[in-house]
Coordinates of C-alpha atoms and ligand atoms in Angstrom, one line a residue:
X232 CA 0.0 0.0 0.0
X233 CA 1.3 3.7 -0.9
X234 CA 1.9 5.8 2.2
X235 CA -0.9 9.1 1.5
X236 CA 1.9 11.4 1.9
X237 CA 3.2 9.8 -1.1
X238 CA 0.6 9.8 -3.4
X239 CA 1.1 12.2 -6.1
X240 CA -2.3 14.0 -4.9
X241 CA -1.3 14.3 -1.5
X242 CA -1.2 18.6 -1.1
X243 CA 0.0 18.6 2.5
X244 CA 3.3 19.9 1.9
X245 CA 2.1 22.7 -0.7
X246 CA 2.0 26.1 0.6
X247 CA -1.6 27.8 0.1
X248 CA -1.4 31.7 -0.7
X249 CA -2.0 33.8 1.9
X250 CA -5.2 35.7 2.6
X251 CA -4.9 39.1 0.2
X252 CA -5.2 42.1 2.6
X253 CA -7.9 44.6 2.0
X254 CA -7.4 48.4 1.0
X255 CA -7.1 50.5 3.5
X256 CA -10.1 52.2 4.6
X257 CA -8.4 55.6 4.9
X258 CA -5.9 56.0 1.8
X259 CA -5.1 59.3 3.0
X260 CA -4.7 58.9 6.7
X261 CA -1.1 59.5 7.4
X262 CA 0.6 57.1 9.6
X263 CA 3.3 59.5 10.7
X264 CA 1.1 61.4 12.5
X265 CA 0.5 58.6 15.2
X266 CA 3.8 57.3 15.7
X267 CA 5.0 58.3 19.1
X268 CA 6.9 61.7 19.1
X269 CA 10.4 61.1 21.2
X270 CA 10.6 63.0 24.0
X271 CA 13.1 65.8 25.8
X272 CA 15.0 64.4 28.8
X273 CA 13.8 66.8 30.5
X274 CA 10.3 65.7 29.8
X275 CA 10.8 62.2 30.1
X276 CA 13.2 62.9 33.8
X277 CA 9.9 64.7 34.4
X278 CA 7.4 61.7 33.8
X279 CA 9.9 59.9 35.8
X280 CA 9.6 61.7 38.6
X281 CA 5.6 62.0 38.4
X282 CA 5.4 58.1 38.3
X283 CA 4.6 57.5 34.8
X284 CA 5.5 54.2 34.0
X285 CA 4.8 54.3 30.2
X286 CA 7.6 57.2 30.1
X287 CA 9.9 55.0 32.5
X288 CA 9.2 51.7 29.8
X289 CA 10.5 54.3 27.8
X290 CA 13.4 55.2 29.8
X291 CA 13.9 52.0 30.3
X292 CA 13.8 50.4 26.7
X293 CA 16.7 53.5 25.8
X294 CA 19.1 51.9 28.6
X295 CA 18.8 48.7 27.1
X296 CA 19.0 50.1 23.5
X297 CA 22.4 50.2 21.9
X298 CA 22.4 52.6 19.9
X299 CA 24.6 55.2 20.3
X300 CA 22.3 58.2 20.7
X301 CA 19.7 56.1 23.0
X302 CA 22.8 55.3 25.1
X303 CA 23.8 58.9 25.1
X304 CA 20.2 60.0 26.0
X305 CA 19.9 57.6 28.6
X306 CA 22.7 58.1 30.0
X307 CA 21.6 62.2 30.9
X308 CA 18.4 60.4 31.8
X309 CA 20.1 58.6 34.7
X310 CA 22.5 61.7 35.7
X311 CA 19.3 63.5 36.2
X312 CA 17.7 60.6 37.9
X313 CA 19.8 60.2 40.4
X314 CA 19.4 62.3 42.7
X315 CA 15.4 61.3 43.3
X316 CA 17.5 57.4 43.6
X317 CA 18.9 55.8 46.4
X318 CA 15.7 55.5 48.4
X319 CA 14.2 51.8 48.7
X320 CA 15.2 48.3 49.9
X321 CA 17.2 46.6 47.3
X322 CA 16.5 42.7 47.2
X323 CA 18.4 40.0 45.2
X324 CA 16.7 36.7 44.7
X325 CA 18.5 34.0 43.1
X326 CA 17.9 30.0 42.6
X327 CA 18.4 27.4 40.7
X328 CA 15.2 27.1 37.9
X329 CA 12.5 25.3 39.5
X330 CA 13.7 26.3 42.8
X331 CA 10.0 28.8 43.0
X332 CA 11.7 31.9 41.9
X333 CA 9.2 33.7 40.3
X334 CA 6.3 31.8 42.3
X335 CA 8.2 33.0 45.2
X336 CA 8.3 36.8 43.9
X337 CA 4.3 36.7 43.2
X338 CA 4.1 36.0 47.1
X339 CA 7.1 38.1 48.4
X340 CA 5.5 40.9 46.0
X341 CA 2.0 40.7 47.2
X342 CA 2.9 40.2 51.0
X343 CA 5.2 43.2 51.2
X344 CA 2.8 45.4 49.4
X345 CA 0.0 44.8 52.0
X346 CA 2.1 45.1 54.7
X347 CA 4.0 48.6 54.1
X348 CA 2.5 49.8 51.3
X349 CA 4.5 51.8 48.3
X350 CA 5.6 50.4 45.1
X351 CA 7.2 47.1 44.0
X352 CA 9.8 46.8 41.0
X353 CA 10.6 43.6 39.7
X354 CA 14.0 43.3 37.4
X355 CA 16.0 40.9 36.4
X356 CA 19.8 39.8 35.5
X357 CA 19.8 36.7 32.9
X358 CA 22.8 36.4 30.4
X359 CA 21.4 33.9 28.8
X360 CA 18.6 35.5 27.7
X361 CA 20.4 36.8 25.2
X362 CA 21.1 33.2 23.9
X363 CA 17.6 32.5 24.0
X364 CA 16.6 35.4 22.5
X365 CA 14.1 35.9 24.9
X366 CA 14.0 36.6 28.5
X367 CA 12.7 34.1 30.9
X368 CA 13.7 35.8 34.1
X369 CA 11.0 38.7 34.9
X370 CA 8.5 37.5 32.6
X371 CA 5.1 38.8 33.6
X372 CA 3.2 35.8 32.6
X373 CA 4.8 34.2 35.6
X374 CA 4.2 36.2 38.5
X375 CA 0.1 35.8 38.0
X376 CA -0.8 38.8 41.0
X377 CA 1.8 40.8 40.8
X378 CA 1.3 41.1 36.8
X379 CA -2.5 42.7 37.6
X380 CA -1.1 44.4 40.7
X381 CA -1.5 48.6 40.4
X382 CA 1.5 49.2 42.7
X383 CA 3.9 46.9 40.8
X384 CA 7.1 47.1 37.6
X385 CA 7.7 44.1 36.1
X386 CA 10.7 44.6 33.1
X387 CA 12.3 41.4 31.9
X388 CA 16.2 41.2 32.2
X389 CA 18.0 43.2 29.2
X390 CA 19.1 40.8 26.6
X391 CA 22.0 42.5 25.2
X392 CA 25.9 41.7 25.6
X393 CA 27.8 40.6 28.0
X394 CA 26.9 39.7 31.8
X395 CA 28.7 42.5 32.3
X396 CA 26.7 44.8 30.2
X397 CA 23.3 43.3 30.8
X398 CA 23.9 43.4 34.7
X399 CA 24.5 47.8 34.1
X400 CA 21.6 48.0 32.2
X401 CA 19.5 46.3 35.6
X402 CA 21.6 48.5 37.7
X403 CA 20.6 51.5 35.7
X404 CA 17.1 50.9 35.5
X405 CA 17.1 50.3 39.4
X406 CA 18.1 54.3 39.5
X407 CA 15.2 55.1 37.0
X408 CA 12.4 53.0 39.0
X409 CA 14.1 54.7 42.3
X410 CA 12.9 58.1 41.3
X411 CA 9.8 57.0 39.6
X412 CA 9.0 56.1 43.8
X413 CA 9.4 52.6 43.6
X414 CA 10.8 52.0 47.1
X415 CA 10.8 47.9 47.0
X416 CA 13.2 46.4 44.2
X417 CA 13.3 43.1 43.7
X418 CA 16.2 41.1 41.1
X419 CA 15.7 38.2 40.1
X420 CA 18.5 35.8 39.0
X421 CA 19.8 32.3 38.3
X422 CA 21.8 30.9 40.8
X423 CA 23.9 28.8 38.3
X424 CA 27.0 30.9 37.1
X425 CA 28.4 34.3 37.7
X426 CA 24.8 36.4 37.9
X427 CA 24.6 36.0 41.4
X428 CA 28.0 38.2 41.9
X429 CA 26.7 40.3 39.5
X430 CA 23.3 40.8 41.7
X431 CA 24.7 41.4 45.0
X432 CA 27.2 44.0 43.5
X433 CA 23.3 46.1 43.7
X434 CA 21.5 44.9 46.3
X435 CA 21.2 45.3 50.1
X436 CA 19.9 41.7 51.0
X437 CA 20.8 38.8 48.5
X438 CA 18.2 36.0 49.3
X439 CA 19.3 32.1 48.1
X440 CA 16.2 30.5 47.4
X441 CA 17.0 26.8 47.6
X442 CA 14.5 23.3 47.5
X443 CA 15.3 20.1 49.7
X444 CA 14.8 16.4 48.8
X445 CA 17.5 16.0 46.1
X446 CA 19.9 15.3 49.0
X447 CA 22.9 16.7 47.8
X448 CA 21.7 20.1 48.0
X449 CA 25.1 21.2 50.0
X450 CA 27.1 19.6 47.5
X451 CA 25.5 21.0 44.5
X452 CA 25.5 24.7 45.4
X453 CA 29.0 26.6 44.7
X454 CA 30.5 27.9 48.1
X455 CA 30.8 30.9 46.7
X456 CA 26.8 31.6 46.4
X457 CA 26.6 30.7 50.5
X458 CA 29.4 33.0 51.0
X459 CA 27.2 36.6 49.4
X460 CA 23.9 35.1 50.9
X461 CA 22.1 37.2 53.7
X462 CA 19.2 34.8 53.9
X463 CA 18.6 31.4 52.7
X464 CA 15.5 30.4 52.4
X465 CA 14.1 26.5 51.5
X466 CA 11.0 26.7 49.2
X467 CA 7.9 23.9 49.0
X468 CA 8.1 23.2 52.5
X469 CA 4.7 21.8 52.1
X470 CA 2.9 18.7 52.0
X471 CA 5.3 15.5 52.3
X472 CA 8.4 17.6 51.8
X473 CA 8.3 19.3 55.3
X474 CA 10.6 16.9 56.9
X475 CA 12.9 17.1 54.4
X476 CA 13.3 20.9 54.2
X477 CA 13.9 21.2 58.1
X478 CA 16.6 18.7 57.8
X479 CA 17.9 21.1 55.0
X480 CA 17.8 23.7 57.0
X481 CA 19.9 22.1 59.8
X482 CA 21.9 21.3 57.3
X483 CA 22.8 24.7 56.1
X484 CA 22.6 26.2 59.5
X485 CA 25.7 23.7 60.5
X486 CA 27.6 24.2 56.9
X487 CA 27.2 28.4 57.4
X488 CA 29.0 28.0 61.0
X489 CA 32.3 27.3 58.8
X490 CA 32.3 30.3 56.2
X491 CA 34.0 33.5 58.0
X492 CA 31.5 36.2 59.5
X493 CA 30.2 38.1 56.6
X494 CA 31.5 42.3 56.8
X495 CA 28.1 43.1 57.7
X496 CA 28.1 41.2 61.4
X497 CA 25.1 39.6 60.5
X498 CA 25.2 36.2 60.7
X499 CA 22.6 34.4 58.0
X500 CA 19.9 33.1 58.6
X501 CA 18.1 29.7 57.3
X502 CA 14.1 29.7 56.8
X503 CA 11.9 27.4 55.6
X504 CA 8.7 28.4 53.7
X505 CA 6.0 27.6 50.8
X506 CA 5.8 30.1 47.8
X507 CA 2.7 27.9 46.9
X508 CA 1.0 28.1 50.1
X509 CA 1.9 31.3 51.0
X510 CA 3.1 29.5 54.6
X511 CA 6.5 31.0 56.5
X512 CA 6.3 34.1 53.7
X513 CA 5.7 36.9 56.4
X514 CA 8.8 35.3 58.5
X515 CA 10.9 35.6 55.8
X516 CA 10.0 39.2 55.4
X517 CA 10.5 39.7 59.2
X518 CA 14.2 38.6 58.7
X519 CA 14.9 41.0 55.5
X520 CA 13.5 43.8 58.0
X521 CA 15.5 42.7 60.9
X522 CA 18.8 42.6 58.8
X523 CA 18.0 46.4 57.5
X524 CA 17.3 47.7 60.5
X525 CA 20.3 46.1 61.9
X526 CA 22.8 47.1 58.8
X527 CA 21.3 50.5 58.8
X528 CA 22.4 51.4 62.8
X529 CA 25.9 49.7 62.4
X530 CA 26.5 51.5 59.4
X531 CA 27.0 48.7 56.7
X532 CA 24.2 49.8 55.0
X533 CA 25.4 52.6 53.5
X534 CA 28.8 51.3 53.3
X535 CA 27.7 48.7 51.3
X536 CA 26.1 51.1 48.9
X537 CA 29.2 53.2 48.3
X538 CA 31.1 50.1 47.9
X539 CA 28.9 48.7 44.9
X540 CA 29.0 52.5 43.5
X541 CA 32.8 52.4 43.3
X542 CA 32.4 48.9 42.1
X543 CA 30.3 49.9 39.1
X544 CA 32.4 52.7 38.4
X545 CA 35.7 50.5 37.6
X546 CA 33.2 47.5 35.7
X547 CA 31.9 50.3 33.2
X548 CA 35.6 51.7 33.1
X549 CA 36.8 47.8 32.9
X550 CA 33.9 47.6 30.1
X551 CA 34.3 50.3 28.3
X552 CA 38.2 50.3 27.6
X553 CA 37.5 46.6 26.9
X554 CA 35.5 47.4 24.2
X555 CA 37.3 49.8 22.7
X556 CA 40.3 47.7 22.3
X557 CA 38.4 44.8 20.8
X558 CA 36.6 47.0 18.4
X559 CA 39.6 48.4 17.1
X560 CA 40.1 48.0 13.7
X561 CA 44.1 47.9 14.2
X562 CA 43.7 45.8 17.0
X563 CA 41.1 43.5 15.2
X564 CA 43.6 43.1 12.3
X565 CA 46.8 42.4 14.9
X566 CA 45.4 40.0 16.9
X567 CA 44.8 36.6 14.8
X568 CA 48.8 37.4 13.6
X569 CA 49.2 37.7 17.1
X570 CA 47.4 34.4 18.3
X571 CA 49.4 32.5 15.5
X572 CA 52.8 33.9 16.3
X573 CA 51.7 32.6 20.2
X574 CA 50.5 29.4 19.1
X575 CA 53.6 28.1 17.1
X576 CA 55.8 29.6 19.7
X577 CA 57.6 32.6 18.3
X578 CA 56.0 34.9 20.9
X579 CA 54.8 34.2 25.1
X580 CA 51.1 35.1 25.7
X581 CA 52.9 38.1 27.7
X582 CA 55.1 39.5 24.8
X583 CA 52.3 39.3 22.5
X584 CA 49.9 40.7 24.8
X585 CA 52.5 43.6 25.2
X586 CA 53.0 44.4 21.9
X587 CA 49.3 44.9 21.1
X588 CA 48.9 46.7 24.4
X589 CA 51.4 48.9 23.2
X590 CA 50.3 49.5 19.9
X591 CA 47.1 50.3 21.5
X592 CA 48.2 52.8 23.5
X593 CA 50.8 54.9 21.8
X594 CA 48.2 55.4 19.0
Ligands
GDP60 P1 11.6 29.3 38.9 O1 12.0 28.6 37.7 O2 12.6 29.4 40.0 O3 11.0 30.7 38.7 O4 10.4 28.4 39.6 P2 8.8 28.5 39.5 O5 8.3 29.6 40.4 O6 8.4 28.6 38.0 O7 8.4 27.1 40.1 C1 8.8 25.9 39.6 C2 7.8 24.8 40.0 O8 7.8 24.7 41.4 C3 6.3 25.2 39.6 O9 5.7 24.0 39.1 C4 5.7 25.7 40.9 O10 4.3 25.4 40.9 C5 6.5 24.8 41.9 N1 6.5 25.5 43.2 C6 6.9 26.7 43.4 N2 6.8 27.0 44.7 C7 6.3 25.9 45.3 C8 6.0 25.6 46.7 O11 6.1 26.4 47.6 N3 5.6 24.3 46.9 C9 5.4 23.4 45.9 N4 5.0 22.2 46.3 N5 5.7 23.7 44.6 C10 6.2 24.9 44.3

């Protein structure tokens, strides 16, 4: 027998033509007229200010832009911004995917909005978004309340560039939702490579989210992620699971007695909660308030804030002259003469280095 798809008649591979589109109704309506006329910085710093968030989108979208003149724009933007910045609890929430992240945020979001009132952002830091070409951290569909909630920001994480240059662009818009009166900030991030670093360098609590029942949950997490942690708090601590998650706990309570004690005297703490049940959330909450109140009177607080704004300063130097070495057109033409003459030996990494440093600079 002849497979259908085979028979000469079969059309299921044929493309039909499309549907032809009508005339338009209004030949002479001019489209120009509607598109969306740019506006000042001062206007837009203005709107800002106000709290409207379709001119802080806009703000927003020219960070992350990279063109040239957005970049230049946004940058006076920010200057302008910053003084009405500075303002709000800053908190970084990291985990594995799975771990409840943005489950976790719909709860955190909702619970801190009833219980001091104000306005929520919610940003995020995900590198790899720009290999999926689409971010998955932030995503509105995800966080079901806080997506219909009046008080709340929700931007996805910038997709562009490096970790580097995607982790300014959060920073930056933290500044822009700062003066727009957001006074809660939330980050989002994955707790899998260097994104966590890159999200405490800008907040004031860093929260691990974690899960229990895998049993090697101390094993699989990088020392370095317990080391930055404020809090760490075990998710779906709920149904069968409870047992589990307080032996996590333990677990992480005994493991954090052998790190050093963290700059800001504050020794972390270990929670356990349900994002889905909403059970343990207002505890959690009472721990991110005891640890501001308590960096705030010894001073850490602030310290820690002028230490991520020098830090930021040398990463967008770091950055910058980065980039304009690599994007050199000398440089670009040196350097695969330069790998070669490495590779077969006639030069050290060092000398070759040199030379193109060198080159680079006596220009
Ligand atoms: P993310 O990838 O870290 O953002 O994780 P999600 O918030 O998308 O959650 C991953 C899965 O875990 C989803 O199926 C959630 O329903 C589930 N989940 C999240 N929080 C809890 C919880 O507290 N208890 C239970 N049992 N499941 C949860």
């Amino acid at each position: 027998m002849i497979h259908p798809e085979n028979n000469e008649e079969y059309k299921g591979l044929t493309v039909n033509s499309g549907v032809e589109q009508p005339a338009r109704v209004n030949p002479y309506l001019n489209r120009d007229r509607f598109r969306r006329r740019q506006l000042s910085v001062a206007e837009m710093v203005e709107g800002i200010v106000k709290g409207d968030i379709t001119i802080l989108s806009q703000a927003v979208t020219l960070v992350e832009s990279i063109n040239p003149d957005h970049q230049a724009k946004a940058q006076e933007v920010i200057e302008k911004c910053l003084p009405y910045s500075g303002s709000s609890i800053r908190i970084g929430i990291s985990g594995v995917p799975g771990a409840g992240k943005s489950t976790s945020i719909d709860v955190f979001g909702t619970h801190v909005l009833e219980r001091t009132g104000g306005k929520l952002a919610v940003l995020a830091i995900d590198p790899s978004s720009e290999r999926t070409k689409g971010s998955i951290l932030g995503d509105k569909t995800r966080m079901e309340k806080l997506s219909v909630h009046p008080k709340s920001f929700i931007r996805p994480s910038p997709s562009a560039g490096s970790l580097g240059g995607v982790a300014r662009k959060t920073r930056e818009t933290i500044i822009l939702c700062e003066a727009a009166g957001f006074d809660k900030i939330f980050v989002e991030t994955v707790g899998v490579g260097q994104s966590e670093t890159a999200c405490h360098s800008m907040v004031d609590f860093f929260l691990l989210l974690q899960v229990a029942g895998t049993g090697d949950e101390l094993q699989g997490i990088k020392r370095g992620i317990m080391e930055i942690s404020d809090g760490i708090v075990i998710n779906k601590c709920d149904g069968e699971n409870v047992d589990r998650c307080h032996m996590a706990a333990t677990n992480f309570r005994n493991a954090l007695h052998f790190f050093p004690k963290p700059d800001s005297g504050w020794l972390p703490k270990v929670l356990c909660y349900s994002g889905f049940y909403g059970t343990g959330v207002k505890e959690v909450w009472d721990m991110i308030y005891e640890y501001i109140d308590f960096v705030k009177q010894n001073g850490y607080f602030q310290y820690r804030r002028n230490e991520q704004s020098k830090y930021w300063m040398y990463e967008t130097i770091n950055e910058q002259l980065r980039n304009n070495f690599y994007n050199n057109a000398d440089i670009k033409a040196m350097l695969s003469n330069a790998e070669k003459s490495v590779l077969n030996g006639e030069k050290t990494s060092f000398a070759a280095a040199g030379d193109l440093l060198d080159f680079y600079f006596k220009k």
